[in-house]
Coordinates of C-alpha atoms in Angstrom, one line a residue:
M20 CA 27.9 -15.1 -22.6
D21 CA 30.4 -15.7 -25.3
Q22 CA 31.2 -12.4 -27.0
G23 CA 32.5 -14.3 -30.0
R24 CA 29.0 -15.7 -30.8
P25 CA 26.8 -12.6 -31.2
D26 CA 23.8 -14.6 -32.6
Q27 CA 23.8 -16.9 -29.5
Q28 CA 24.2 -13.8 -27.3
K29 CA 21.2 -12.1 -28.9
T30 CA 19.1 -15.3 -28.4
I31 CA 20.0 -15.5 -24.7
I32 CA 19.2 -11.8 -24.1
V33 CA 15.8 -12.1 -25.7
F34 CA 15.1 -15.3 -23.9
A35 CA 16.1 -13.8 -20.5
F36 CA 14.0 -10.7 -21.2
T37 CA 10.9 -12.9 -21.9
V38 CA 11.3 -15.6 -19.3
F39 CA 12.8 -13.5 -16.4
F40 CA 10.9 -10.2 -16.8
I41 CA 7.8 -10.4 -19.0
I42 CA 6.4 -13.6 -17.7
P43 CA 7.1 -12.8 -14.0
A44 CA 5.7 -9.3 -14.4
I45 CA 2.5 -10.7 -15.9
A46 CA 2.2 -13.3 -13.2
I47 CA 2.8 -10.8 -10.4
V48 CA 0.1 -8.4 -11.9
I49 CA -2.4 -11.2 -12.3
M50 CA -1.9 -12.8 -8.8
Y51 CA -1.8 -9.5 -7.0
A52 CA -4.9 -8.3 -8.8
H53 CA -6.6 -11.5 -7.8
I54 CA -5.6 -10.9 -4.2
A55 CA -7.0 -7.3 -4.4
I56 CA -10.3 -8.6 -5.9
K57 CA -10.6 -11.1 -3.1
L58 CA -10.0 -8.5 -0.4
E59 CA -12.6 -6.2 -2.0
S60 CA -15.2 -9.0 -2.2
S61 CA -14.5 -10.1 1.4
E62 CA -14.9 -6.5 2.5
I63 CA -18.3 -6.3 0.9
D64 CA -19.4 -9.6 2.5
K65 CA -18.2 -8.8 6.0
S66 CA -19.4 -5.2 6.1
L67 CA -23.0 -6.5 6.6
K68 CA -22.0 -8.5 9.8
E69 CA -19.6 -6.1 11.6
D70 CA -20.0 -3.0 13.6
N71 CA -18.4 0.3 12.6
K72 CA -15.3 -0.1 14.8
S73 CA -14.2 -3.5 13.4
K74 CA -15.2 -2.5 9.9
K75 CA -12.9 0.6 10.0
R76 CA -10.1 -1.5 11.4
R77 CA -10.5 -4.2 8.6
I78 CA -10.8 -1.5 5.9
K79 CA -7.5 0.0 7.2
N80 CA -5.8 -3.3 7.1
N81 CA -7.0 -4.1 3.6
R82 CA -5.8 -0.7 2.4
T83 CA -2.4 -1.4 3.9
V84 CA -2.2 -4.8 2.1
L85 CA -3.2 -3.2 -1.2
K86 CA -0.6 -0.5 -0.8
M87 CA 2.1 -3.1 -0.1
L88 CA 1.1 -5.1 -3.2
L89 CA 1.1 -2.1 -5.4
S90 CA 4.4 -0.9 -4.1
V91 CA 6.0 -4.3 -4.6
V92 CA 4.8 -4.4 -8.3
I93 CA 6.0 -0.9 -9.0
T94 CA 9.3 -1.6 -7.4
F95 CA 9.8 -4.7 -9.4
F96 CA 9.2 -2.8 -12.7
I97 CA 11.4 0.2 -11.7
C98 CA 14.3 -2.0 -10.5
W99 CA 14.4 -4.5 -13.4
L100 CA 13.2 -2.6 -16.4
P101 CA 16.4 -0.5 -16.9
F102 CA 18.5 -3.7 -16.8
H103 CA 16.6 -5.4 -19.6
I104 CA 16.4 -2.1 -21.6
Q105 CA 20.1 -1.9 -21.5
R106 CA 20.5 -5.5 -22.7
L107 CA 18.0 -4.9 -25.5
L108 CA 19.9 -1.8 -26.5
S109 CA 23.1 -3.9 -26.7
V110 CA 21.2 -6.4 -28.9
Y111 CA 20.1 -3.5 -31.1
I112 CA 23.7 -2.2 -31.3
M113 CA 25.0 -5.7 -32.2
W114 CA 22.3 -6.1 -34.9
S115 CA 23.4 -2.7 -36.3
E116 CA 27.1 -3.8 -36.7
N117 CA 27.3 -2.7 -40.3
E118 CA 25.4 0.6 -39.7
A119 CA 26.5 3.7 -37.9
I120 CA 25.1 3.9 -34.4
S121 CA 24.0 7.4 -33.4
P122 CA 25.8 9.0 -30.5
A123 CA 22.5 9.5 -28.7
V124 CA 21.9 5.7 -28.7
Q125 CA 25.4 5.1 -27.4
F126 CA 25.0 7.7 -24.7
L127 CA 21.6 6.3 -23.7
S128 CA 23.1 2.8 -23.5
M129 CA 25.9 4.0 -21.3
I130 CA 23.5 5.9 -18.9
V131 CA 21.1 3.0 -18.7
F132 CA 24.0 0.6 -18.0
Y133 CA 25.0 2.5 -14.8
I134 CA 21.3 3.1 -13.7
S135 CA 20.4 -0.6 -14.3
G136 CA 23.3 -1.7 -12.1
F137 CA 22.2 0.5 -9.3
C138 CA 18.5 -0.5 -9.7
Y139 CA 18.8 -4.3 -9.8
Y140 CA 21.1 -4.4 -6.8
S141 CA 18.8 -2.1 -4.8
N142 CA 15.8 -4.3 -5.6
S143 CA 17.0 -6.8 -2.9
A144 CA 16.9 -4.2 -0.2
A145 CA 13.7 -2.3 -1.4
N146 CA 11.1 -4.9 -0.3
P147 CA 12.0 -5.0 3.4
I148 CA 12.1 -1.2 3.5
L149 CA 8.6 -1.0 1.9
Y150 CA 7.3 -3.6 4.4
N151 CA 8.7 -1.5 7.3
L152 CA 7.2 1.7 6.0
L153 CA 3.7 0.2 5.3
S154 CA 3.2 -2.5 7.9
Q155 CA 3.2 -2.0 11.6
K156 CA 3.2 -5.8 12.2
Y157 CA 6.3 -6.2 10.1
R158 CA 8.0 -3.3 12.0
S159 CA 7.2 -5.0 15.2
A160 CA 8.5 -8.4 14.1
F161 CA 11.6 -6.9 12.6
C162 CA 12.3 -4.9 15.7
R163 CA 11.9 -8.0 17.9
T164 CA 14.2 -10.0 15.7
I165 CA 17.0 -7.4 15.6
L166 CA 16.8 -6.0 19.1
G167 CA 15.5 -9.0 20.9
E168 CA 12.1 -9.9 22.4
N169 CA 12.4 -7.8 25.6
L170 CA 13.6 -4.5 24.0
G171 CA 11.2 -4.9 21.1
N172 CA 8.2 -5.6 23.3
W173 CA 9.2 -2.6 25.5
I174 CA 9.4 -0.3 22.4
F175 CA 6.2 -1.3 20.9
K176 CA 4.3 -1.4 24.1
G177 CA 5.2 2.2 24.7
S178 CA 4.1 3.2 21.2
Q179 CA 0.9 1.2 21.6
K180 CA 0.1 2.9 25.0
A181 CA 0.7 6.3 23.4
G182 CA -1.6 5.4 20.5
Q183 CA -4.3 4.0 22.9
A184 CA -4.1 7.2 25.0
K185 CA -4.4 9.3 21.9
R186 CA -7.4 7.3 20.7
C187 CA -9.0 7.5 24.2
S188 CA -8.6 11.2 24.4
S189 CA -10.0 11.7 20.9
S190 CA -12.9 9.4 21.7
T191 CA -13.6 11.3 25.0
D192 CA -13.6 14.6 23.1
G193 CA -15.9 13.1 20.6
E194 CA -18.3 11.9 23.3
Q195 CA -18.2 15.3 25.0
K196 CA -19.0 17.0 21.7
T197 CA -21.9 14.5 21.2
L198 CA -23.3 15.2 24.6
M199 CA -23.1 18.9 24.2
T200 CA -24.8 18.7 20.8
R201 CA -27.6 16.6 22.3
A202 CA -28.0 19.0 25.2
S203 CA -28.2 22.0 22.9
V204 CA -30.7 20.2 20.7
R205 CA -32.9 19.5 23.7
I206 CA -32.7 23.1 24.9
D207 CA -33.6 24.4 21.4
S208 CA -36.5 22.0 21.2
R209 CA -37.8 23.2 24.5
N210 CA -37.5 26.8 23.5
Q211 CA -39.3 26.2 20.2
N212 CA -42.0 24.1 21.8
P213 CA -42.8 25.7 25.2
Q214 CA -45.1 23.8 27.4
K215 CA -48.6 24.9 27.2
P216 CA -50.3 25.7 30.5
P217 CA -52.8 23.1 31.6
R218 CA -56.4 23.7 30.7
H219 CA -58.9 24.0 33.6
L220 CA -62.4 22.8 32.9
E221 CA -64.9 25.4 34.2
I222 CA -68.3 24.2 35.3
S223 CA -71.0 26.8 35.4
N224 CA -74.0 26.3 37.6
Y225 CA -77.3 27.3 35.9

């Protein structure tokens, strides 16, 4: 941008704020909200046809997707909003050329300038980190890509076996508790309703 043309610079800054932040932010919110609504509606439709195990797995996957969508939207706002705020502050300072700018505004502009530089550069690295934290499938694919197929498969097979063993032990404990509960219920019912002795029909001869 040409510093000798302040009017043109103001126009470019306002145009960039509108086209490269406001419109993409609105589009992201609308599209991700549409995805969330679709996931919610599909969850309601499929819940009638699935058993409890597959239903819990699908609900967990949908929640992971929703967390990823929400984190991406929040990250976009956090990373790019300070940059545009700093540019709008510079426009405000340029518009106030003939007026005295308060030291607070100048200090705020300087602080936001450094913060915005850190934020919009970190935005490029934030999304892969979020995907790694929230998605096991992404972690698996990332690990296989970086470490190779053999080492990646070995690492995730070990973690999967540990998870399966943990799930099996928890399910076994749950089954044992269920059996013990049923047995105690049967014992209590027998104690409460003891069997009555059989009645003998007495026939008297007259």
